[in-house]
Short mmCIF file of C-alpha atoms in Angstrom, two decimals:
data_model
loop_
_atom_site.label_atom_id
_atom_site.label_comp_id
_atom_site.label_asym_id
_atom_site.label_seq_id
_atom_site.Cartn_x
_atom_site.Cartn_y
_atom_site.Cartn_z
CA MET F 127 44.17 2.25 9.98
CA SER F 128 42.90 1.38 6.49
CA PRO F 129 39.13 1.45 5.85
CA THR F 130 39.07 -2.34 5.38
CA LEU F 131 40.87 -3.05 8.64
CA ARG F 132 38.72 -0.51 10.45
CA LEU F 133 35.55 -2.17 9.14
CA MET F 134 36.74 -5.62 10.23
CA PHE F 135 37.64 -4.25 13.65
CA MET F 136 34.23 -2.63 14.09
CA TYR F 137 32.41 -5.76 12.98
CA VAL F 138 34.34 -7.93 15.45
CA LEU F 139 33.42 -5.48 18.18
CA PHE F 140 29.82 -5.65 17.05
CA LEU F 141 29.81 -9.42 17.51
CA CYS F 142 31.10 -8.97 21.04
CA CYS F 143 29.18 -5.99 22.35
CA LEU F 144 25.85 -4.86 20.98
CA SER F 145 24.02 -1.90 22.41
CA PRO F 146 20.26 -2.02 21.75
CA CYS F 147 18.36 1.12 20.74
CA ALA F 148 14.76 2.04 21.29
CA ALA F 149 12.58 2.40 18.20
CA ASP F 150 8.95 2.26 17.21
CA LEU F 151 7.65 -0.50 14.98
CA CYS F 152 8.57 1.12 11.66
CA ASN F 153 10.96 4.05 12.11
CA TRP F 154 14.07 4.98 14.08
CA SER F 155 15.75 8.32 14.65
CA GLY F 156 18.83 8.89 16.78
CA SER F 157 22.13 10.70 17.17
CA GLY F 158 25.69 9.48 17.34
CA LEU F 159 26.45 12.25 19.82
CA ALA F 160 24.56 10.30 22.48
CA ARG F 161 27.39 7.75 22.55
CA GLU F 162 30.43 8.14 24.73
CA ALA F 163 33.46 9.39 22.84
CA ASN F 164 35.50 6.27 23.61
CA SER F 165 32.61 3.84 23.25
CA ARG F 166 33.31 0.81 21.06
CA THR F 167 29.83 -0.63 21.14
CA VAL F 168 27.69 -0.82 18.02
CA GLN F 169 24.20 0.61 18.20
CA GLN F 170 21.55 -1.88 17.17
CA VAL F 171 18.02 -1.15 15.94
CA ARG F 172 15.26 -3.68 15.26
CA LEU F 173 12.36 -2.62 13.06
CA ARG F 174 9.14 -4.64 12.82
CA CYS F 175 7.44 -3.25 9.71
CA THR F 176 7.68 -3.97 6.01
CA GLU F 177 8.43 -0.30 5.30
CA GLY F 178 9.68 2.69 7.22
CA SER F 179 12.70 4.95 7.67
CA VAL F 180 15.99 5.35 9.56
CA GLU F 181 17.61 8.69 10.40
CA TRP F 182 21.03 8.86 12.09
CA VAL F 183 22.34 12.38 12.69
CA TYR F 184 25.98 13.03 13.60
CA PRO F 185 26.85 9.34 12.96
CA GLY F 186 29.53 7.87 15.18
CA GLN F 187 31.12 4.40 15.16
CA ALA F 188 28.52 2.05 13.63
CA LEU F 189 24.82 1.28 13.49
CA ARG F 190 23.20 -2.08 12.74
CA VAL F 191 19.57 -2.12 11.53
CA VAL F 192 17.77 -5.47 11.61
CA LEU F 193 14.54 -5.82 9.64
CA GLU F 194 12.22 -8.42 11.15
CA PRO F 195 8.55 -7.69 10.38
CA ASN F 196 5.89 -9.03 12.69
CA LEU F 197 4.15 -10.80 9.82
CA SER F 198 6.26 -13.92 10.15
CA SER F 199 4.04 -15.83 7.73
CA ALA F 200 4.76 -13.38 4.91
CA ARG F 201 7.58 -14.24 2.55
CA HIS F 202 9.85 -11.31 1.79
CA THR F 203 12.56 -12.03 -0.76
CA THR F 204 13.83 -8.52 -1.53
CA VAL F 205 14.85 -5.47 0.51
CA CYS F 206 15.09 -2.04 -1.12
CA ILE F 207 16.48 1.10 0.49
CA LYS F 208 16.38 4.66 -0.81
CA PRO F 209 18.91 7.05 0.82
CA PHE F 210 17.79 10.54 1.70
CA ARG F 211 19.01 13.33 -0.54
CA SER F 212 21.04 14.69 2.41
CA PHE F 213 22.85 11.36 3.03
CA ASN F 214 26.36 12.26 4.24
CA GLY F 215 28.76 10.72 6.74
CA ALA F 216 28.66 6.92 6.45
CA SER F 217 28.96 3.91 4.18
CA VAL F 218 26.27 1.25 3.91
CA TYR F 219 26.91 -2.50 4.04
CA ILE F 220 24.63 -5.52 3.82
CA GLU F 221 25.18 -8.29 6.35
CA ARG F 222 25.01 -11.79 4.87
CA ALA F 223 26.06 -15.02 6.56
CA GLY F 224 28.42 -13.22 8.92
CA GLU F 225 30.04 -11.11 6.21
CA LEU F 226 29.59 -7.50 5.11
CA ASP F 227 29.10 -6.54 1.47
CA LEU F 228 29.47 -2.89 0.46
CA LEU F 229 26.22 -1.44 -0.89
CA MET F 230 26.89 2.30 -1.01
CA THR F 231 29.77 4.61 -0.18
CA ASP F 232 29.46 8.12 1.20
CA GLY F 233 28.82 10.65 -1.52
CA GLY F 234 26.98 8.25 -3.82
CA ARG F 235 24.25 9.38 -6.17
CA PRO F 236 21.39 10.80 -4.05
CA GLU F 237 17.99 9.11 -4.01
CA GLN F 238 19.19 6.07 -5.96
CA VAL F 239 17.37 2.90 -4.89
CA PHE F 240 19.39 -0.17 -3.91
CA CYS F 241 17.82 -3.62 -3.70
CA PHE F 242 19.24 -6.92 -2.48
CA PRO F 243 17.89 -10.43 -1.88
CA ALA F 244 16.74 -11.34 1.62
CA ASP F 245 15.69 -14.96 1.23
CA GLY F 246 18.32 -16.54 3.47
CA PRO F 247 17.80 -18.05 6.93
CA GLN F 248 18.92 -14.88 8.74
CA LYS F 249 16.96 -11.66 9.11
CA PRO F 250 18.14 -8.96 6.67
CA ALA F 251 20.47 -6.48 8.36
CA ILE F 252 21.94 -3.18 7.22
CA PHE F 253 25.28 -2.10 8.71
CA LEU F 254 26.22 1.61 8.63
CA LEU F 255 29.82 2.55 9.29
CA ALA F 256 30.45 6.21 10.13
CA ASN F 257 33.28 7.90 8.28
CA PRO F 258 36.08 9.31 10.49
CA GLN F 259 35.89 13.10 10.11
CA ARG F 260 36.82 15.91 12.44
CA ASP F 261 34.05 18.21 11.27
CA ILE F 262 30.75 16.53 12.08
CA SER F 263 28.58 19.52 11.22
CA GLN F 264 25.92 19.03 8.56
CA ARG F 265 26.30 15.26 8.72
CA ALA F 266 23.23 13.06 8.56
CA VAL F 267 22.54 9.53 7.39
CA GLY F 268 19.06 8.42 6.52
CA PHE F 269 17.12 6.12 4.24
CA ARG F 270 13.69 4.64 3.63
CA TYR F 271 13.26 0.88 3.32
CA GLU F 272 10.75 -1.57 1.88
CA LEU F 273 10.50 -5.34 2.16
CA LEU F 274 8.97 -6.86 -0.96
CA GLY F 275 7.26 -10.19 -1.43
CA ASN F 276 8.18 -12.74 -4.05
CA ARG F 277 5.18 -11.77 -6.19
CA THR F 278 5.98 -8.06 -6.16
CA THR F 279 7.17 -6.52 -9.42
CA THR F 280 9.87 -3.98 -8.73
CA PRO F 281 10.73 -1.40 -11.41
CA ASN F 282 14.32 -0.87 -12.43
CA LEU F 283 15.12 1.70 -9.74
CA GLY F 284 18.88 2.01 -10.02
CA GLN F 285 20.34 -1.36 -9.05
CA SER F 286 17.12 -3.28 -8.52
CA VAL F 287 17.37 -7.07 -8.61
CA LEU F 288 14.07 -7.27 -10.50
CA GLN F 289 13.14 -5.69 -13.79
CA ALA F 290 9.93 -4.11 -14.95
CA SER F 291 8.54 -5.23 -18.28
CA CYS F 292 7.40 -2.98 -21.12
CA ARG F 293 5.42 -5.66 -22.98
CA PRO F 294 1.61 -5.40 -23.09
CA CYS F 295 -0.25 -7.48 -20.50
CA ASN F 296 -2.26 -10.46 -21.68
CA ASP F 297 -5.93 -10.98 -20.76
CA THR F 298 -5.17 -13.02 -17.63
CA GLU F 299 -2.65 -10.45 -16.37
CA LEU F 300 -5.14 -7.63 -16.96
CA LEU F 301 -7.86 -9.34 -14.93
CA LEU F 302 -5.43 -10.12 -12.10
CA ALA F 303 -3.99 -6.59 -12.14
CA ILE F 304 -7.21 -5.01 -10.87
CA CYS F 305 -7.16 -7.44 -7.92
CA SER F 306 -3.54 -7.30 -6.78
CA SER F 307 -2.15 -3.91 -7.86
CA ASP F 308 -1.32 -1.19 -5.33
CA PHE F 309 -3.32 1.28 -7.41
CA VAL F 310 -6.11 1.04 -9.98
CA VAL F 311 -6.93 4.35 -11.64
CA ARG F 312 -9.01 5.37 -14.67
CA GLY F 313 -7.94 8.53 -16.45
CA SER F 314 -6.39 10.29 -19.41
CA ILE F 315 -2.75 11.03 -20.17
CA ARG F 316 -2.25 14.76 -19.81
CA ASN F 317 1.50 14.88 -20.37
CA VAL F 318 4.61 12.66 -20.53
CA SER F 319 8.07 13.90 -19.49
CA HIS F 320 11.38 12.04 -19.66
CA ASN F 321 14.43 11.88 -17.37
CA ALA F 322 17.50 10.68 -19.24
CA GLU F 323 19.64 10.45 -16.08
CA ARG F 324 17.22 8.12 -14.26
CA GLN F 325 16.17 6.45 -17.52
CA THR F 326 12.53 6.93 -16.58
CA SER F 327 9.41 8.60 -17.92
CA LEU F 328 6.76 10.39 -15.86
CA VAL F 329 3.13 10.07 -16.98
CA GLU F 330 0.75 12.78 -15.76
CA VAL F 331 -2.76 11.39 -15.30
CA SER F 332 -5.85 13.55 -14.81
CA GLU F 333 -9.64 13.64 -15.06
CA GLY F 334 -10.01 10.15 -13.72
CA ARG F 335 -11.39 7.96 -10.99
CA VAL F 336 -9.38 6.17 -8.32
CA TYR F 337 -10.69 2.69 -7.58
CA ARG F 338 -7.86 1.82 -5.20
CA GLN F 339 -4.51 3.17 -4.04
CA ARG F 340 -2.20 2.18 -1.21
CA SER F 341 -1.03 5.70 -0.37
CA GLY F 342 -1.86 9.23 -1.44
CA VAL F 343 -0.11 9.27 -4.81
CA PHE F 344 -3.30 10.39 -6.54
CA GLU F 345 -5.03 13.45 -5.11
CA ARG F 346 -8.47 14.91 -5.63
CA HIS F 347 -8.57 18.45 -6.99
CA THR F 348 -11.77 20.29 -6.14
CA GLY F 349 -13.56 22.41 -8.73
CA THR F 350 -13.64 26.18 -8.69
CA ILE F 351 -16.58 27.61 -6.78
CA GLY F 352 -18.90 29.62 -8.99
CA VAL F 353 -17.48 28.31 -12.28
CA PRO F 354 -20.12 26.43 -14.32
CA GLY F 355 -19.12 22.87 -15.24
CA SER F 356 -16.25 22.88 -12.77
CA SER F 357 -16.09 19.71 -10.65
CA SER F 358 -13.57 17.74 -8.62
CA SER F 359 -11.23 15.30 -10.36
CA TRP F 360 -8.26 13.08 -9.57
CA HIS F 361 -4.70 13.90 -10.56
CA GLY F 362 -1.35 12.14 -10.15
CA HIS F 363 1.88 10.94 -11.74
CA ILE F 364 3.01 7.43 -12.71
CA HIS F 365 6.63 6.41 -13.33
CA THR F 366 7.76 3.94 -15.96
CA LEU F 367 10.96 3.04 -17.77
CA LEU F 368 12.25 5.29 -20.54
CA GLN F 369 12.73 2.24 -22.74
CA CYS F 370 8.96 1.67 -22.74
CA HIS F 371 8.57 4.76 -24.99
CA VAL F 372 5.31 5.96 -23.44
CA LYS F 373 3.65 8.73 -25.45
CA PRO F 374 0.58 10.92 -24.88
CA GLY F 375 -2.58 9.44 -26.35
CA GLY F 376 -6.24 10.29 -26.50
CA GLY F 377 -8.99 8.42 -24.71
CA GLU F 378 -9.30 6.86 -21.27
CA PHE F 379 -6.94 4.24 -19.85
CA LEU F 380 -7.08 1.97 -16.83
CA PHE F 381 -3.73 2.38 -15.06
CA THR F 382 -2.53 -0.29 -12.61
CA GLY F 383 0.80 -0.89 -10.92
CA THR F 384 2.85 -0.83 -7.74
CA GLU F 385 3.88 1.89 -5.30
CA HIS F 386 7.46 2.18 -4.05
CA PHE F 387 8.80 4.92 -1.74
CA GLY F 388 5.76 7.11 -2.36
CA GLU F 389 5.94 6.77 -6.15
CA ALA F 390 3.51 4.99 -8.49
CA TRP F 391 5.08 2.64 -11.07
CA LEU F 392 3.20 1.51 -14.13
CA GLY F 393 2.10 -2.09 -14.59
CA CYS F 394 -0.77 -2.88 -16.97
CA ALA F 395 -2.47 0.06 -18.72
CA PRO F 396 -5.11 -1.00 -21.24
CA ARG F 397 -7.59 1.36 -22.83
CA TYR F 398 -10.58 1.52 -20.53
CA LYS F 399 -13.11 0.45 -23.16
CA ASP F 400 -10.96 -2.56 -24.11
CA PHE F 401 -10.64 -3.63 -20.48
CA MET F 402 -14.39 -3.30 -19.87
CA SER F 403 -15.10 -5.51 -22.87
CA LEU F 404 -12.67 -8.12 -21.53
CA TYR F 405 -14.03 -7.91 -17.98
CA GLN F 406 -17.69 -8.18 -19.03
CA SER F 407 -16.90 -11.32 -21.03
CA ALA F 408 -15.04 -12.82 -18.06
CA TRP F 409 -17.86 -11.83 -15.70
CA ALA F 410 -20.49 -13.44 -17.93
CA ALA F 411 -18.42 -16.64 -17.98
CA ARG F 412 -17.80 -16.39 -14.21
CA GLN F 413 -14.05 -16.27 -14.82
CA ASN F 414 -13.35 -12.88 -13.25
CA PRO F 415 -10.89 -13.27 -10.31
CA CYS F 416 -12.40 -10.31 -8.42
CA GLU F 417 -15.19 -7.74 -8.72
CA PHE F 418 -14.81 -4.46 -10.58
CA PRO F 419 -17.42 -1.64 -10.72
CA LEU F 420 -19.47 -1.68 -13.92
CA ASP F 421 -20.24 1.99 -14.50
#
Protein backbone atom coordinates (compact mmCIF):
# COMPACT_ATOMS: atom_id res chain seq x y z
CA MET A 1 0.00 0.00 0.00
CA SER A 2 1.39 3.42 -0.96
CA PRO A 3 2.02 5.98 1.81
CA THR A 4 -0.79 8.21 0.49
CA LEU A 5 -3.36 5.41 0.43
CA ARG A 6 -2.22 4.22 3.85
CA LEU A 7 -2.64 7.72 5.27
CA MET A 8 -6.15 8.05 3.81
CA PHE A 9 -7.05 4.64 5.19
CA MET A 10 -5.81 5.52 8.67
CA TYR A 11 -7.62 8.85 8.67
CA VAL A 12 -10.92 7.22 7.68
CA LEU A 13 -10.45 4.76 10.51
CA PHE A 14 -9.74 7.66 12.83
CA LEU A 15 -13.08 9.25 11.94
CA CYS A 16 -14.82 6.00 12.78
CA CYS A 17 -13.05 4.78 15.89
CA LEU A 18 -11.16 7.02 18.25
CA SER A 19 -9.48 5.67 21.34
CA PRO A 20 -8.99 8.34 24.04
CA CYS A 21 -5.75 8.52 26.03
CA ALA A 22 -5.12 9.79 29.50
CA ALA A 23 -2.93 12.87 29.85
CA ASP A 24 -2.27 15.68 32.27
CA LEU A 25 -3.15 19.24 31.40
CA CYS A 26 0.03 20.05 29.49
CA ASN A 27 2.03 16.92 28.64
CA TRP A 28 1.48 13.39 27.36
CA SER A 29 3.78 10.38 27.28
CA GLY A 30 2.84 6.94 26.00
CA SER A 31 3.91 3.88 24.05
CA GLY A 32 2.63 2.31 20.87
CA LEU A 33 3.40 -1.11 22.32
CA ALA A 34 0.37 -0.76 24.60
CA ARG A 35 -1.89 -1.16 21.56
CA GLU A 36 -3.00 -4.53 20.29
CA ALA A 37 -1.05 -5.68 17.26
CA ASN A 38 -4.15 -5.81 15.04
CA SER A 39 -5.76 -2.69 16.48
CA ARG A 40 -7.00 -0.17 13.92
CA THR A 41 -8.02 2.51 16.36
CA VAL A 42 -6.26 5.86 16.49
CA GLN A 43 -5.01 7.04 19.86
CA GLN A 44 -6.29 10.48 20.76
CA VAL A 45 -4.80 12.95 23.24
CA ARG A 46 -6.31 16.25 24.39
CA LEU A 47 -4.02 18.82 25.98
CA ARG A 48 -5.35 21.84 27.87
CA CYS A 49 -2.33 24.14 28.13
CA THR A 50 -0.79 26.75 25.87
CA GLU A 51 2.57 24.95 26.01
CA GLY A 52 3.83 21.50 26.84
CA SER A 53 5.24 18.34 25.29
CA VAL A 54 4.29 15.02 23.67
CA GLU A 55 6.43 11.87 23.76
CA TRP A 56 5.41 8.71 21.87
CA VAL A 57 7.86 5.82 22.15
CA TYR A 58 7.66 2.80 19.84
CA PRO A 59 4.99 4.55 17.71
CA GLY A 60 2.35 2.30 16.19
CA GLN A 61 -0.54 3.12 13.85
CA ALA A 62 -1.43 6.78 14.49
CA LEU A 63 -1.77 9.39 17.21
CA ARG A 64 -3.98 12.49 17.15
CA VAL A 65 -3.12 15.39 19.49
CA VAL A 66 -5.79 18.05 19.99
CA LEU A 67 -4.76 21.36 21.54
CA GLU A 68 -7.63 23.02 23.40
CA PRO A 69 -6.39 25.28 26.22
CA ASN A 70 -8.67 25.99 29.14
CA LEU A 71 -8.36 29.73 28.59
CA SER A 72 -11.21 29.85 26.11
CA SER A 73 -11.23 33.65 26.14
CA ALA A 74 -7.65 33.84 24.88
CA ARG A 75 -7.14 34.16 21.16
CA HIS A 76 -4.43 31.89 19.81
CA THR A 77 -3.69 32.32 16.12
CA THR A 78 -0.46 30.33 15.75
CA VAL A 79 0.79 26.91 16.85
CA CYS A 80 4.51 26.12 16.87
CA ILE A 81 6.06 22.71 17.48
CA LYS A 82 9.71 21.83 17.98
CA PRO A 83 10.58 18.12 17.45
CA PHE A 84 12.97 16.47 19.85
CA ARG A 85 16.47 15.81 18.58
CA SER A 86 15.76 12.06 18.79
CA PHE A 87 12.59 12.27 16.63
CA ASN A 88 12.43 9.01 14.65
CA GLY A 89 9.60 6.78 13.48
CA ALA A 90 6.68 8.92 12.28
CA SER A 91 5.53 11.71 9.99
CA VAL A 92 3.66 14.76 11.26
CA TYR A 93 0.51 16.18 9.67
CA ILE A 94 -1.70 19.15 10.52
CA GLU A 95 -5.44 18.57 10.50
CA ARG A 96 -7.43 21.38 8.85
CA ALA A 97 -11.08 21.28 7.87
CA GLY A 98 -11.12 17.49 7.66
CA GLU A 99 -7.92 17.26 5.62
CA LEU A 100 -4.33 16.43 6.53
CA ASP A 101 -1.40 18.59 5.41
CA LEU A 102 2.13 17.21 5.69
CA LEU A 103 4.26 19.24 8.11
CA MET A 104 7.34 17.06 8.62
CA THR A 105 8.58 13.71 7.38
CA ASP A 106 10.65 11.25 9.37
CA GLY A 107 14.33 12.11 9.29
CA GLY A 108 13.80 15.86 8.93
CA ARG A 109 16.23 18.40 10.32
CA PRO A 110 16.31 17.97 14.14
CA GLU A 111 15.10 20.75 16.41
CA GLN A 112 13.69 22.83 13.56
CA VAL A 113 10.59 24.77 14.62
CA PHE A 114 7.41 24.50 12.54
CA CYS A 115 4.57 26.99 12.90
CA PHE A 116 1.11 27.02 11.36
CA PRO A 117 -2.02 29.17 11.70
CA ALA A 118 -4.73 28.03 14.11
CA ASP A 119 -7.39 30.69 13.68
CA GLY A 120 -10.12 28.51 12.19
CA PRO A 121 -13.32 27.33 13.87
CA GLN A 122 -11.85 23.93 14.81
CA LYS A 123 -9.34 23.22 17.56
CA PRO A 124 -5.80 22.77 16.19
CA ALA A 125 -4.88 19.09 15.88
CA ILE A 126 -1.61 17.33 15.10
CA PHE A 127 -1.78 13.90 13.44
CA LEU A 128 1.23 11.57 13.76
CA LEU A 129 1.42 8.58 11.43
CA ALA A 130 3.88 5.86 12.44
CA ASN A 131 6.17 4.57 9.72
CA PRO A 132 5.89 0.83 8.96
CA GLN A 133 9.20 -0.71 10.06
CA ARG A 134 10.09 -4.15 11.30
CA ASP A 135 12.79 -2.94 13.66
CA ILE A 136 11.13 -0.71 16.25
CA SER A 137 14.18 -0.40 18.49
CA GLN A 138 15.47 3.10 19.18
CA ARG A 139 12.29 4.66 17.82
CA ALA A 140 10.75 7.63 19.59
CA VAL A 141 8.60 10.54 18.51
CA GLY A 142 8.38 13.67 20.58
CA PHE A 143 7.94 17.41 20.33
CA ARG A 144 7.26 20.52 22.37
CA TYR A 145 4.42 22.85 21.45
CA GLU A 146 3.39 26.45 22.04
CA LEU A 147 0.18 28.30 21.25
CA LEU A 148 0.82 31.95 20.49
CA GLY A 149 -1.52 34.90 20.66
CA ASN A 150 -2.13 37.33 17.84
CA ARG A 151 0.06 39.97 19.51
CA THR A 152 3.02 37.64 19.99
CA THR A 153 6.10 38.29 17.85
CA THR A 154 7.62 35.01 16.76
CA PRO A 155 11.22 34.96 15.50
CA ASN A 156 12.05 33.29 12.23
CA LEU A 157 12.54 29.81 13.68
CA GLY A 158 12.75 27.67 10.58
CA GLN A 159 9.37 27.87 8.86
CA SER A 160 7.67 30.34 11.16
CA VAL A 161 4.64 32.14 9.78
CA LEU A 162 5.75 35.37 11.47
CA GLN A 163 8.98 37.25 11.07
CA ALA A 164 11.11 39.07 13.58
CA SER A 165 12.20 42.58 12.71
CA CYS A 166 15.74 43.96 12.91
CA ARG A 167 14.74 47.63 12.79
CA PRO A 168 15.22 49.78 15.92
CA CYS A 169 12.13 50.21 18.10
CA ASN A 170 10.50 53.63 18.25
CA ASP A 171 9.74 55.41 21.55
CA THR A 172 6.23 53.97 21.87
CA GLU A 173 7.45 50.42 21.22
CA LEU A 174 10.23 50.83 23.79
CA LEU A 175 7.81 51.95 26.50
CA LEU A 176 5.41 49.10 25.70
CA ALA A 177 8.22 46.53 25.57
CA ILE A 178 8.94 46.79 29.29
CA CYS A 179 5.26 46.06 29.99
CA SER A 180 4.51 43.16 27.65
CA SER A 181 7.83 41.37 27.00
CA ASP A 182 8.53 37.91 28.39
CA PHE A 183 11.85 39.16 29.73
CA VAL A 184 13.29 42.57 30.65
CA VAL A 185 17.00 42.46 31.48
CA ARG A 186 19.69 45.11 31.98
CA GLY A 187 23.23 44.07 31.17
CA SER A 188 26.30 44.21 28.97
CA ILE A 189 27.14 42.23 25.84
CA ARG A 190 29.94 39.85 26.74
CA ASN A 191 30.15 37.99 23.43
CA VAL A 192 28.27 37.39 20.16
CA SER A 193 28.49 34.10 18.23
CA HIS A 194 26.90 33.23 14.90
CA ASN A 195 25.28 30.07 13.50
CA ALA A 196 25.22 30.10 9.71
CA GLU A 197 23.09 26.93 9.47
CA ARG A 198 20.27 28.31 11.65
CA GLN A 199 20.85 31.86 10.39
CA THR A 200 20.89 33.12 13.96
CA SER A 201 23.19 34.96 16.34
CA LEU A 202 23.61 34.26 20.05
CA VAL A 203 24.19 37.24 22.35
CA GLU A 204 25.82 36.48 25.71
CA VAL A 205 24.61 38.91 28.38
CA SER A 206 26.25 39.29 31.79
CA GLU A 207 26.67 41.61 34.78
CA GLY A 208 23.08 42.69 34.70
CA ARG A 209 19.80 42.82 36.52
CA VAL A 210 16.68 40.82 35.68
CA TYR A 211 13.49 42.84 36.07
CA ARG A 212 11.26 40.10 34.69
CA GLN A 213 11.50 36.74 32.94
CA ARG A 214 8.93 34.07 32.17
CA SER A 215 11.25 31.10 32.69
CA GLY A 216 14.78 30.51 33.90
CA VAL A 217 16.67 31.65 30.81
CA PHE A 218 18.76 34.05 32.88
CA GLU A 219 20.51 32.60 35.91
CA ARG A 220 22.18 34.20 38.90
CA HIS A 221 25.86 33.37 39.36
CA THR A 222 27.04 33.76 42.94
CA GLY A 223 30.36 35.41 43.74
CA THR A 224 33.41 33.55 44.96
CA ILE A 225 33.63 33.31 48.73
CA GLY A 226 36.67 35.07 50.12
CA VAL A 227 37.43 37.03 46.93
CA PRO A 228 37.23 40.82 47.51
CA GLY A 229 34.80 42.60 45.17
CA SER A 230 33.22 39.34 44.07
CA SER A 231 29.42 39.46 44.04
CA SER A 232 26.49 37.67 42.41
CA SER A 233 25.39 38.67 38.90
CA TRP A 234 22.97 37.54 36.21
CA HIS A 235 24.02 35.71 33.07
CA GLY A 236 22.17 34.39 30.02
CA HIS A 237 21.93 34.15 26.24
CA ILE A 238 19.57 35.87 23.79
CA HIS A 239 18.91 34.69 20.23
CA THR A 240 18.37 36.97 17.25
CA LEU A 241 18.51 36.73 13.47
CA LEU A 242 21.87 36.66 11.73
CA GLN A 243 20.64 39.32 9.32
CA CYS A 244 20.38 41.78 12.23
CA HIS A 245 24.22 41.92 12.35
CA VAL A 246 24.47 42.21 16.14
CA LYS A 247 27.98 43.09 17.32
CA PRO A 248 29.59 43.40 20.76
CA GLY A 249 29.41 46.92 22.15
CA GLY A 250 30.39 48.70 25.31
CA GLY A 251 27.98 50.06 27.88
CA GLU A 252 24.74 48.80 29.38
CA PHE A 253 21.66 47.82 27.38
CA LEU A 254 18.06 47.09 28.32
CA PHE A 255 17.19 43.80 26.59
CA THR A 256 13.54 42.86 26.03
CA GLY A 257 11.89 40.13 23.98
CA THR A 258 9.99 36.87 23.91
CA GLU A 259 10.74 33.33 25.10
CA HIS A 260 10.06 30.32 22.90
CA PHE A 261 10.87 26.69 23.77
CA GLY A 262 13.18 27.75 26.59
CA GLU A 263 15.08 30.27 24.46
CA ALA A 264 15.12 34.07 24.74
CA TRP A 265 14.61 36.00 21.48
CA LEU A 266 15.57 39.63 21.15
CA GLY A 267 12.97 42.35 20.74
CA CYS A 268 13.87 45.94 21.65
CA ALA A 269 17.36 46.59 23.05
CA PRO A 270 18.10 50.28 23.63
CA ARG A 271 21.07 51.56 25.56
CA TYR A 272 20.03 51.72 29.19
CA LYS A 273 20.82 55.42 29.62
CA ASP A 274 18.80 56.29 26.49
CA PHE A 275 15.82 54.29 27.73
CA MET A 276 15.93 55.90 31.17
CA SER A 277 15.92 59.35 29.60
CA LEU A 278 12.88 58.38 27.51
CA TYR A 279 11.07 56.76 30.45
CA GLN A 280 11.66 59.70 32.81
CA SER A 281 10.22 62.10 30.24
CA ALA A 282 7.18 59.85 29.76
CA TRP A 283 6.77 59.47 33.52
CA ALA A 284 6.89 63.23 34.07
CA ALA A 285 4.20 63.66 31.40
CA ARG A 286 2.19 60.74 32.85
CA GLN A 287 2.44 58.90 29.53
CA ASN A 288 4.25 55.79 30.76
CA PRO A 289 2.10 52.67 30.09
CA CYS A 290 3.50 50.85 33.15
CA GLU A 291 5.91 51.37 36.04
CA PHE A 292 9.63 50.71 35.79
CA PRO A 293 12.15 50.91 38.69
CA LEU A 294 14.08 54.18 38.76
CA ASP A 295 17.45 53.18 40.19
